[in-house]
Coordinates of C-alpha atoms in Angstrom, one line a residue:
M1 CA 90.0 105.7 85.7
A2 CA 91.6 109.1 84.3
E3 CA 94.0 111.5 85.4
P4 CA 93.3 113.6 88.0
L5 CA 92.4 117.2 87.1
P6 CA 94.7 120.2 88.4
L7 CA 93.1 121.0 91.5
G8 CA 93.5 124.8 90.3
A9 CA 91.1 123.8 87.4
L10 CA 88.8 122.4 89.4
A11 CA 86.4 125.3 90.7
C12 CA 85.8 126.1 86.6
Q13 CA 84.9 122.7 84.7
S14 CA 82.4 122.7 82.7
G15 CA 79.8 119.4 83.0
D16 CA 78.0 118.0 86.1
W17 CA 78.9 114.4 87.3
P18 CA 78.1 113.0 91.2
L19 CA 79.8 114.6 93.9
A20 CA 78.2 114.2 97.0
W21 CA 75.3 113.0 99.4
V22 CA 75.4 115.1 101.6
D23 CA 72.9 114.2 104.5
G24 CA 71.5 111.2 102.4
R25 CA 71.1 113.3 99.1
P26 CA 73.1 113.6 95.7
V27 CA 74.4 116.5 95.1
G28 CA 76.6 117.8 91.9
A29 CA 79.5 119.1 90.8
A30 CA 77.2 122.3 88.9
Q31 CA 75.8 122.6 92.5
W32 CA 79.1 122.5 94.2
R33 CA 81.1 125.3 91.5
D34 CA 78.5 127.6 92.2
D35 CA 78.4 127.1 95.7
V36 CA 82.0 128.0 95.5
A37 CA 81.3 130.8 93.9
R38 CA 79.1 132.2 95.9
A39 CA 81.1 131.6 99.5
A40 CA 83.9 133.8 97.5
A41 CA 82.2 136.3 97.0
A42 CA 80.7 136.0 101.1
L43 CA 84.2 136.3 101.4
A44 CA 85.3 139.0 98.5
H45 CA 84.7 142.0 101.7
Q46 CA 86.9 140.0 104.4
P47 CA 89.3 141.7 105.3
A48 CA 91.7 139.2 107.2
P49 CA 94.7 137.6 105.2
A50 CA 93.4 134.0 106.3
V51 CA 90.2 132.1 107.6
V52 CA 90.1 129.2 109.8
L53 CA 88.1 126.3 108.6
R54 CA 87.2 123.7 110.8
Q55 CA 83.8 121.6 109.4
A56 CA 83.4 117.9 109.7
C57 CA 80.9 117.7 106.8
G58 CA 82.9 117.1 103.9
Y59 CA 80.9 119.0 101.3
R60 CA 81.2 121.9 103.3
F61 CA 84.2 121.7 103.4
A62 CA 85.0 121.6 100.0
V63 CA 82.7 124.6 99.5
W64 CA 84.7 127.2 101.8
L65 CA 88.5 125.7 101.0
F66 CA 88.2 126.1 97.2
A67 CA 85.9 129.4 98.3
A68 CA 88.6 130.9 100.5
W69 CA 91.6 130.0 97.7
H70 CA 89.4 131.7 95.1
A71 CA 89.3 134.4 97.3
G72 CA 92.6 135.3 97.3
K73 CA 93.6 134.0 101.2
T74 CA 95.6 131.0 102.8
V75 CA 93.2 128.7 104.9
L76 CA 93.9 127.4 108.0
L77 CA 93.7 124.0 109.1
P78 CA 93.4 123.4 112.9
G79 CA 94.4 120.1 113.8
D80 CA 92.8 120.2 117.4
D81 CA 90.2 122.7 119.8
G82 CA 93.3 122.9 122.9
N83 CA 94.6 126.8 124.0
A84 CA 97.6 126.5 122.9
L85 CA 95.9 126.1 118.8
R86 CA 94.0 128.8 119.1
A87 CA 96.0 130.5 120.2
A88 CA 98.8 129.9 117.6
L89 CA 95.6 130.9 114.9
G90 CA 95.5 134.6 116.3
D91 CA 92.7 136.7 115.0
A92 CA 92.1 134.4 112.3
P93 CA 88.4 134.1 111.3
D94 CA 86.5 131.4 111.3
I95 CA 84.2 131.1 108.4
G96 CA 83.6 127.3 108.7
D97 CA 79.5 127.5 109.4
T98 CA 78.7 130.8 107.1
D99 CA 76.2 130.9 105.3
W100 CA 76.9 132.0 101.2
R101 CA 73.8 131.4 99.9
A102 CA 72.5 134.9 100.0
H103 CA 75.1 135.5 98.0
A104 CA 75.3 136.2 93.8
P105 CA 78.3 133.6 92.3
A106 CA 81.5 135.6 91.7
P107 CA 83.6 135.5 88.4
L108 CA 85.7 132.1 89.1
A109 CA 89.3 132.0 87.4
P110 CA 91.6 129.0 87.7
L111 CA 93.8 129.0 90.3
H112 CA 97.7 128.8 89.8
D113 CA 99.1 129.5 93.5
A114 CA 97.5 129.1 96.5
R115 CA 97.8 128.2 100.2
A116 CA 97.1 126.0 103.4
V117 CA 98.3 125.8 106.6
V118 CA 98.2 122.4 108.4
Y119 CA 98.1 122.4 112.4
T120 CA 99.5 119.3 114.1
S121 CA 100.8 118.5 117.9
G122 CA 101.6 115.4 116.8
S123 CA 102.7 113.4 119.8
T124 CA 104.8 116.2 121.3
G125 CA 101.0 118.5 122.3
A126 CA 102.5 122.0 120.4
P127 CA 101.1 122.8 117.5
V128 CA 103.1 123.5 114.2
G129 CA 101.4 124.8 111.1
V130 CA 103.4 123.1 108.1
A131 CA 102.2 125.0 105.2
K132 CA 101.1 123.2 101.4
T133 CA 101.3 125.5 98.3
L134 CA 99.0 124.7 94.7
R135 CA 101.8 122.2 93.7
Q136 CA 102.4 120.8 96.6
L137 CA 99.1 119.6 97.2
D138 CA 98.1 118.7 92.8
A139 CA 101.6 116.2 93.7
E140 CA 100.7 114.8 96.8
V141 CA 96.9 113.7 94.7
A142 CA 98.8 112.5 91.6
L143 CA 101.0 110.1 94.0
L144 CA 98.3 108.3 95.9
A145 CA 96.3 108.3 92.0
R146 CA 99.0 106.2 90.6
A147 CA 99.8 104.5 94.0
F148 CA 96.4 102.8 94.6
A149 CA 94.0 101.3 91.8
L150 CA 90.8 102.2 92.7
P151 CA 87.5 100.4 91.4
D152 CA 85.5 103.7 89.4
D153 CA 82.8 102.6 90.3
A154 CA 83.7 103.1 93.9
G155 CA 82.7 105.9 96.5
V156 CA 84.4 107.7 99.6
V157 CA 83.1 107.3 103.5
A158 CA 85.4 108.5 106.1
T159 CA 85.9 108.2 109.6
V160 CA 88.2 111.0 110.1
P161 CA 87.7 115.1 109.7
P162 CA 88.4 116.3 106.3
Q163 CA 90.5 119.1 108.4
H164 CA 93.5 116.9 109.2
F165 CA 95.8 116.5 106.9
Y166 CA 95.1 113.2 105.5
G167 CA 91.1 113.5 105.2
L168 CA 92.1 116.8 103.3
L169 CA 94.1 114.4 100.8
F170 CA 91.6 111.3 100.9
R171 CA 88.4 112.6 101.6
V172 CA 88.3 116.3 99.6
L173 CA 91.4 116.7 97.4
W174 CA 91.5 112.9 95.8
P175 CA 88.2 112.3 95.3
L176 CA 87.2 115.9 93.7
A177 CA 90.6 116.0 91.4
A178 CA 89.1 111.9 89.7
R179 CA 85.4 112.9 90.1
R180 CA 84.9 110.1 93.4
P181 CA 81.4 110.8 95.1
V182 CA 82.2 111.4 98.8
V183 CA 79.8 111.2 102.1
A184 CA 79.3 114.2 103.3
A185 CA 79.5 113.6 106.4
T186 CA 82.0 112.1 109.3
Q187 CA 81.2 109.2 110.2
P188 CA 82.3 108.2 113.8
Y189 CA 80.2 104.7 114.3
P190 CA 81.1 101.9 112.5
E191 CA 77.2 100.7 112.7
A192 CA 76.7 103.6 110.0
L193 CA 78.1 101.6 107.7
W194 CA 75.1 100.1 107.2
A195 CA 73.2 103.4 106.4
L196 CA 75.2 103.6 102.8
P197 CA 73.9 105.1 100.2
D198 CA 72.6 102.3 97.7
A199 CA 75.1 103.3 95.2
G200 CA 77.6 100.7 94.6
R201 CA 80.9 99.9 96.7
F202 CA 82.8 102.4 98.9
V203 CA 86.1 103.0 99.2
L204 CA 86.7 103.4 103.5
I205 CA 88.7 106.3 104.7
A206 CA 88.8 105.3 108.5
S207 CA 91.3 106.3 111.2
P208 CA 93.0 103.7 113.5
A209 CA 90.8 104.5 116.2
F210 CA 88.0 103.5 114.4
L211 CA 89.4 100.1 112.9
K212 CA 90.9 99.1 116.5
R213 CA 87.7 99.6 117.8
L214 CA 85.4 97.7 115.7
P215 CA 82.4 96.1 117.5
L216 CA 82.3 91.9 117.9
H217 CA 77.9 92.0 117.7
L218 CA 77.7 94.0 114.3
D219 CA 76.1 91.8 111.3
W220 CA 79.0 92.4 109.5
P221 CA 78.7 89.5 106.8
A222 CA 76.2 91.9 105.0
L223 CA 78.6 94.0 104.0
A224 CA 80.0 92.5 101.9
G225 CA 81.4 93.6 98.8
R226 CA 80.3 97.2 100.0
I227 CA 83.6 98.0 100.5
A228 CA 85.9 98.3 98.3
A229 CA 89.1 99.0 99.9
V230 CA 90.1 100.5 103.4
F231 CA 93.0 103.2 103.7
S232 CA 94.3 104.1 107.6
S233 CA 97.0 106.5 108.0
G234 CA 97.5 109.0 110.4
G235 CA 98.7 106.7 113.7
P236 CA 100.2 103.1 114.2
L237 CA 98.2 101.1 114.1
P238 CA 98.5 97.0 116.2
A239 CA 99.0 94.5 113.5
D240 CA 96.4 92.1 115.5
A241 CA 93.7 94.8 114.5
A242 CA 94.6 95.8 110.8
R243 CA 94.3 92.1 110.6
D244 CA 91.0 92.1 112.5
A245 CA 89.9 94.4 109.9
A246 CA 90.8 93.8 107.0
A247 CA 88.2 90.3 108.3
R248 CA 85.6 91.9 109.4
L249 CA 85.4 94.4 106.2
G250 CA 86.7 91.2 103.4
V251 CA 89.7 94.3 102.5
P252 CA 93.1 94.1 103.6
V253 CA 94.0 97.4 105.5
R254 CA 96.5 99.7 103.0
E255 CA 98.1 101.6 105.9
V256 CA 100.1 104.7 104.8
F257 CA 102.9 106.2 106.6
G258 CA 104.0 109.9 106.3
S259 CA 103.6 113.3 108.4
T260 CA 101.3 116.4 107.8
E261 CA 105.9 117.5 107.1
T262 CA 106.8 115.7 104.6
G263 CA 103.1 114.1 103.3
G264 CA 103.0 110.4 102.5
I265 CA 106.3 108.5 102.7
A266 CA 104.7 104.6 102.0
W267 CA 102.4 101.6 102.8
R268 CA 101.7 98.8 103.1
A269 CA 99.0 96.0 103.3
D270 CA 99.8 93.5 105.0
P271 CA 100.7 94.6 108.7
D272 CA 103.9 91.8 109.0
A273 CA 105.3 93.0 105.5
P274 CA 108.4 96.4 105.2
W275 CA 106.5 99.6 104.1
T276 CA 107.2 100.1 101.0
P277 CA 108.6 103.4 99.2
L278 CA 105.4 106.2 97.3
P279 CA 105.8 106.5 94.1
G280 CA 109.0 108.6 93.4
I281 CA 110.2 108.5 96.7
E282 CA 113.7 108.1 97.2
I283 CA 115.2 106.5 100.8
A284 CA 117.7 106.8 102.7
Q285 CA 119.2 106.3 106.6
D286 CA 120.8 109.2 108.9
G287 CA 122.5 106.1 111.2
E288 CA 119.1 104.9 112.2
L289 CA 117.2 108.2 111.1
L290 CA 114.8 108.1 108.3
R291 CA 116.2 110.0 105.4
L292 CA 114.0 110.6 102.2
R293 CA 113.2 113.0 99.1
S294 CA 110.3 113.8 97.5
P295 CA 108.4 115.6 95.6
L296 CA 106.1 116.2 98.0
L297 CA 108.4 118.2 99.9
A298 CA 108.8 122.2 99.6
D299 CA 112.0 121.6 97.7
D300 CA 114.2 119.1 96.1
G301 CA 117.3 118.9 98.9
W302 CA 117.2 115.6 101.4
W303 CA 114.6 115.7 104.9
T304 CA 115.7 113.8 107.9
G305 CA 113.3 112.6 110.6
S306 CA 112.9 111.3 113.7
D307 CA 111.7 108.0 112.8
R308 CA 114.2 105.3 112.8
I309 CA 114.3 102.5 110.6
A310 CA 115.8 99.4 109.2
R311 CA 116.2 98.6 105.4
D312 CA 114.3 95.3 104.3
G313 CA 114.8 94.9 101.1
A314 CA 113.2 97.6 98.8
G315 CA 111.6 99.1 101.6
F316 CA 112.0 99.3 105.4
R317 CA 110.7 98.3 109.5
L318 CA 110.1 101.5 111.6
L319 CA 112.0 101.1 114.4
G320 CA 110.5 103.7 116.9
R321 CA 111.3 107.2 117.6
A322 CA 114.3 109.1 118.1
D323 CA 113.0 112.0 119.3
R324 CA 111.0 111.0 123.2
I325 CA 114.2 111.9 125.1
V326 CA 113.1 113.6 128.5
K327 CA 115.3 115.0 130.9
L328 CA 114.3 114.0 135.0
E329 CA 116.3 116.0 137.2
E330 CA 119.2 116.7 134.4
K331 CA 119.7 113.3 133.3
R332 CA 118.7 112.0 129.9
V333 CA 116.0 109.5 129.7
S334 CA 114.1 107.8 127.3
L335 CA 110.8 106.9 127.3
T336 CA 111.6 104.4 124.5
Q337 CA 113.6 102.6 126.2
V338 CA 111.4 102.5 129.0
E339 CA 108.5 101.8 127.4
Q340 CA 110.6 98.9 125.5
H341 CA 111.3 97.3 129.6
L342 CA 107.4 96.9 130.1
L343 CA 106.2 95.6 127.4
A344 CA 108.7 92.7 128.3
Q345 CA 107.0 92.1 131.2
P346 CA 104.2 89.2 130.7
E347 CA 101.9 91.1 132.9
I348 CA 101.8 94.1 130.2
A349 CA 100.0 94.1 126.9
A350 CA 101.1 98.1 125.7
A351 CA 102.3 100.6 127.8
R352 CA 103.0 104.3 126.8
V353 CA 104.9 106.8 129.5
V354 CA 104.9 110.3 129.8
A355 CA 107.2 112.8 132.3
L356 CA 104.9 115.0 134.6
H357 CA 106.8 117.8 135.9
G358 CA 104.8 118.2 139.3
R359 CA 106.4 119.0 143.1
R360 CA 108.6 116.6 141.5
A361 CA 109.9 115.1 138.3
E362 CA 109.4 111.8 137.3
L363 CA 107.4 109.0 135.0
G364 CA 103.8 107.9 134.9
A365 CA 103.3 104.3 132.8
A366 CA 99.5 104.0 131.5
L367 CA 99.2 100.0 131.0
V368 CA 97.3 98.0 129.4
L369 CA 97.0 94.6 131.3
S370 CA 97.3 91.6 129.8
P371 CA 95.5 88.3 130.7
A372 CA 98.3 87.4 132.8
G373 CA 98.2 91.3 133.9
L374 CA 94.5 91.1 134.7
A375 CA 94.8 87.6 137.4
A376 CA 97.2 89.3 138.8
L377 CA 95.3 92.0 139.7
A378 CA 92.9 90.2 140.7
A379 CA 94.6 88.2 142.8
D380 CA 97.2 90.5 144.8
G381 CA 95.7 94.2 143.9
K382 CA 97.2 97.5 142.1
A383 CA 100.2 98.2 144.4
A384 CA 101.4 95.1 144.6
L385 CA 100.9 94.9 140.8
A386 CA 103.5 98.2 141.0
R387 CA 105.6 97.1 143.1
A388 CA 106.7 93.2 141.2
L389 CA 106.8 96.1 137.9
R390 CA 109.1 98.2 139.8
A391 CA 111.4 95.4 141.1
R392 CA 112.0 93.8 137.5
L393 CA 112.8 97.6 135.9
A394 CA 115.1 98.7 138.6
P395 CA 118.1 97.0 137.5
Q396 CA 117.5 97.2 133.7
L397 CA 116.9 101.2 134.0
E398 CA 118.1 104.6 136.0
P399 CA 116.2 104.7 139.3
L400 CA 114.9 108.2 137.5
A401 CA 113.3 105.8 134.6
V402 CA 111.0 103.7 136.8
P403 CA 107.6 104.8 136.7
R404 CA 106.5 106.0 139.8
R405 CA 103.0 106.2 138.7
W406 CA 100.1 104.2 137.0
R407 CA 97.5 103.9 135.3
L408 CA 95.9 101.1 134.0
V409 CA 93.5 101.8 131.5
E410 CA 91.6 99.6 128.7
A411 CA 93.1 101.3 126.3
L412 CA 95.3 104.1 125.8
P413 CA 94.3 106.9 125.0
D414 CA 94.1 108.2 121.5
N415 CA 92.9 111.3 119.6
A416 CA 89.8 110.7 115.9
M417 CA 93.6 110.1 114.1
G418 CA 94.7 107.4 116.4
K419 CA 97.7 109.1 117.8
T420 CA 98.5 109.3 121.9
T421 CA 99.8 112.0 122.4
E422 CA 101.3 114.0 125.8
D423 CA 98.5 116.1 126.9
A424 CA 96.3 113.3 126.5
L425 CA 98.7 110.6 128.5
R426 CA 99.2 113.6 131.1
A427 CA 95.2 113.5 131.5
L428 CA 94.9 110.5 132.9
F429 CA 97.4 111.2 136.0
A430 CA 95.4 114.1 137.6
A431 CA 96.3 114.3 141.2
A432 CA 92.2 112.4 142.4
P433 CA 91.5 111.1 139.1
A434 CA 87.2 111.0 138.8
Y435 CA 86.7 107.5 137.6
P436 CA 88.5 104.4 138.1
D437 CA 90.8 102.7 136.1
L438 CA 89.1 101.0 132.6
L439 CA 90.2 97.6 132.6
G440 CA 87.8 96.1 129.6
S441 CA 84.6 95.8 127.6
V442 CA 82.5 93.6 125.6
R443 CA 79.8 94.6 124.5
D444 CA 76.8 92.4 122.9
D445 CA 73.3 92.8 121.1
A446 CA 71.9 94.2 124.0
G447 CA 74.4 96.2 126.0
V448 CA 78.0 96.8 127.4
T449 CA 80.2 94.7 130.0
L450 CA 83.0 97.8 131.5
T451 CA 85.4 96.2 134.4
C452 CA 86.8 99.2 136.3
Y453 CA 89.7 98.8 139.1
I454 CA 88.3 101.2 142.0
D455 CA 91.7 103.4 142.6
A456 CA 92.2 104.4 146.3
A457 CA 93.4 107.5 144.8
L458 CA 90.2 108.4 143.4
R459 CA 88.6 111.1 144.4
H460 CA 85.5 109.8 145.9
F461 CA 86.7 108.6 148.8
D462 CA 88.5 112.4 150.6
G463 CA 87.2 112.4 153.4
H464 CA 84.6 109.5 152.9
F465 CA 85.2 108.1 155.5
P466 CA 88.9 108.0 157.1
G467 CA 90.4 105.2 158.4
A468 CA 87.1 102.8 156.3
P469 CA 86.7 104.8 152.7
V470 CA 83.6 104.4 150.6
L471 CA 83.1 104.7 147.6
P472 CA 79.3 107.4 147.5
G473 CA 76.6 106.1 145.2
V474 CA 76.8 109.3 144.0
A475 CA 79.7 108.5 142.0
L476 CA 78.6 104.8 140.6
L477 CA 75.5 107.0 139.0
D478 CA 78.1 109.5 137.2
W479 CA 79.8 106.6 136.3
V480 CA 77.0 105.0 134.8
V481 CA 75.7 107.8 132.7
H482 CA 79.8 108.8 131.5
Y483 CA 79.7 105.2 130.2
A484 CA 76.8 104.9 129.0
R485 CA 77.3 108.3 126.5
R486 CA 80.5 106.6 125.5
H487 CA 78.6 103.8 124.2
F488 CA 75.1 104.7 123.4
A489 CA 73.4 107.9 121.5
L490 CA 71.8 109.0 125.1
P491 CA 69.2 111.4 124.4
P492 CA 70.5 115.2 126.2
D493 CA 68.8 114.7 129.9
C494 CA 68.2 111.9 132.5
L495 CA 65.2 113.1 133.6
G496 CA 64.4 110.3 136.3
M497 CA 65.8 107.4 138.4
Q498 CA 63.7 104.5 139.1
Q499 CA 64.2 101.0 141.6
I500 CA 68.1 102.7 142.5
K501 CA 69.5 100.1 145.3
F502 CA 73.1 99.9 147.0
Q503 CA 73.4 97.0 147.9
H504 CA 76.9 96.8 149.6
A505 CA 79.7 99.3 149.2
V506 CA 82.4 99.7 147.2
Q507 CA 85.6 99.8 148.7
P508 CA 89.7 100.8 146.7
G509 CA 91.1 98.1 145.5
T510 CA 88.0 95.7 144.7
T511 CA 87.2 94.9 140.5
L512 CA 83.4 95.5 139.7
T513 CA 82.4 95.0 136.7
L514 CA 79.1 97.5 134.9
R515 CA 76.8 95.9 133.3
L516 CA 74.6 99.0 131.0
E517 CA 71.7 97.6 128.9
W518 CA 70.0 100.6 126.7
Q519 CA 66.4 100.5 126.0
A520 CA 66.1 103.7 123.5
G521 CA 62.2 102.9 122.5
D522 CA 61.6 103.6 126.1
G523 CA 65.0 105.8 127.2
R524 CA 65.7 103.7 130.1
L525 CA 69.6 102.8 130.5
R526 CA 69.6 99.9 133.2
F527 CA 72.4 99.4 135.4
D528 CA 74.2 96.9 137.1
Y529 CA 77.6 96.9 139.3
R530 CA 78.6 93.3 140.2
G531 CA 81.9 92.2 142.3
P532 CA 84.5 89.3 142.9
G533 CA 81.9 86.1 143.7
D534 CA 79.0 88.2 142.2
I535 CA 78.1 90.1 144.4
R536 CA 75.9 93.1 143.1
H537 CA 77.0 96.1 145.1
A538 CA 74.2 98.4 142.8
S539 CA 70.9 97.9 140.1
G540 CA 68.8 100.5 138.5
R541 CA 67.3 102.2 136.1
L542 CA 67.5 106.0 134.4
R543 CA 65.3 107.6 132.5
F544 CA 66.2 109.6 129.8
G545 CA 64.1 112.5 127.4
E546 CA 63.4 111.0 124.1
A547 CA 64.3 114.7 122.4
A548 CA 67.6 114.4 120.5
V549 CA 68.0 110.7 120.0
T550 CA 70.4 110.8 117.4
A551 CA 70.7 107.9 114.8
A552 CA 74.3 105.9 114.5
A553 CA 75.4 107.8 111.8
G554 CA 75.5 111.2 113.0
H555 CA 73.2 112.8 110.8
A556 CA 71.4 115.8 111.4
A557 CA 68.8 117.2 109.6
P558 CA 68.7 117.9 106.1
P559 CA 68.7 121.5 105.5
A560 CA 67.2 123.1 102.2
R561 CA 70.1 123.4 100.3
P562 CA 74.1 121.9 101.4

């Protein structure tokens, strides 16, 4: 593959080549340049010096990004749509859904200066805007091209949105500069991999969240040879998930470690191997803290971060973050240390701890149970399991550092990039949760089976009934729809119910299995709740409207033009 083209010259090139598939049809570079020139003309009279760009379609994103730069605008790239981030963006207009087609093309000259501000909340929930210059972005693209040799004939397909820094680099800027065609639609479901264009192999730009949840029942052998390479970045990818994804996709997962602030730092293709610095990245230590010097930074000085590392040959291993310290009643508590003690318990497979500041400051622990933990829960209940964990932690931690509130989950909550944020953790500890503790799910060809623990703290038990709590049937129906929408592409409206039966009351402390089967042909969703001893608690069918049934790949109807 030839050296990547300078980003500032991309919209001023001549010639044509395959650039993207938009809604399944090919679009060439000449069309893209014309669209950029028209979109730049649309922005010419926009007085704001900065514009906001959010767009799931990679093609439209690339058009507006370069159009805004050629119109002299700073481009603000929000990582999410939270209230704090909306406030940080201020009055900057959002351009992602504007139509450029009615405008005559503006003349474009090569860019020598352009700027994007990428907003990230990391794990703290506080939005931070990180400015990136054209020089830094060019350096990042050149570094990726040197580090990773990819087949010339491979296109790009991505599960990550383009406004995240990882998506911006790997699915927009690097492919554009390398003249590598991309599938424009963001692909949220693994099923989309079987609907890729018949154009050879593809490089998969994936999030850890996507790779951790590859269903067992799909026909993975049918993909053999279609995936040329897999990248993962933006958050931690568990070693078991990396190995499982490699086995299914037929190629190792190339994990890239970095941050919005630093750009790429290191990579590895073996989850048990140390991280290897990317070309041109110098690694050092300040105590245990990672220090680096990089051509991707704003200057050539040393940068010290909050990641703890241990050197391993020419590379390093990550030891966790050093900045997860909170104050509880004026005492400093390391959340990382609490999590390490929790992970040492045989009942726990994964854990994250969050500081909760209500009437009193305390810690909440979100736990994924191991098989031993699930057995203990079934035998003794959640309260007994929590008491046992607190008793074992008490000799090892300050009293304030022992979690007082517990939530059991199938998987730790994460965003599109696989990061578990403070906001997502705190949401688990609502005063009266509306949904059960989800302990596991198994997908098969016919549907999905969920395992749910019915906590006494659920809001549905309030007043129903004092002294003899019983879960209302309407809650069971709400859960059916809630979880079915997570696993199936349901139409928007529930049109009716059939053969609804509530055979046995559900009381706190029960572990239920919920079986869901979606029959898309006739719009019916079957459900069946069962408890210990295979006792049936509820069953029936819900009927949904046939309009707006979407394909798993998430493609919209093709427009007249991109």
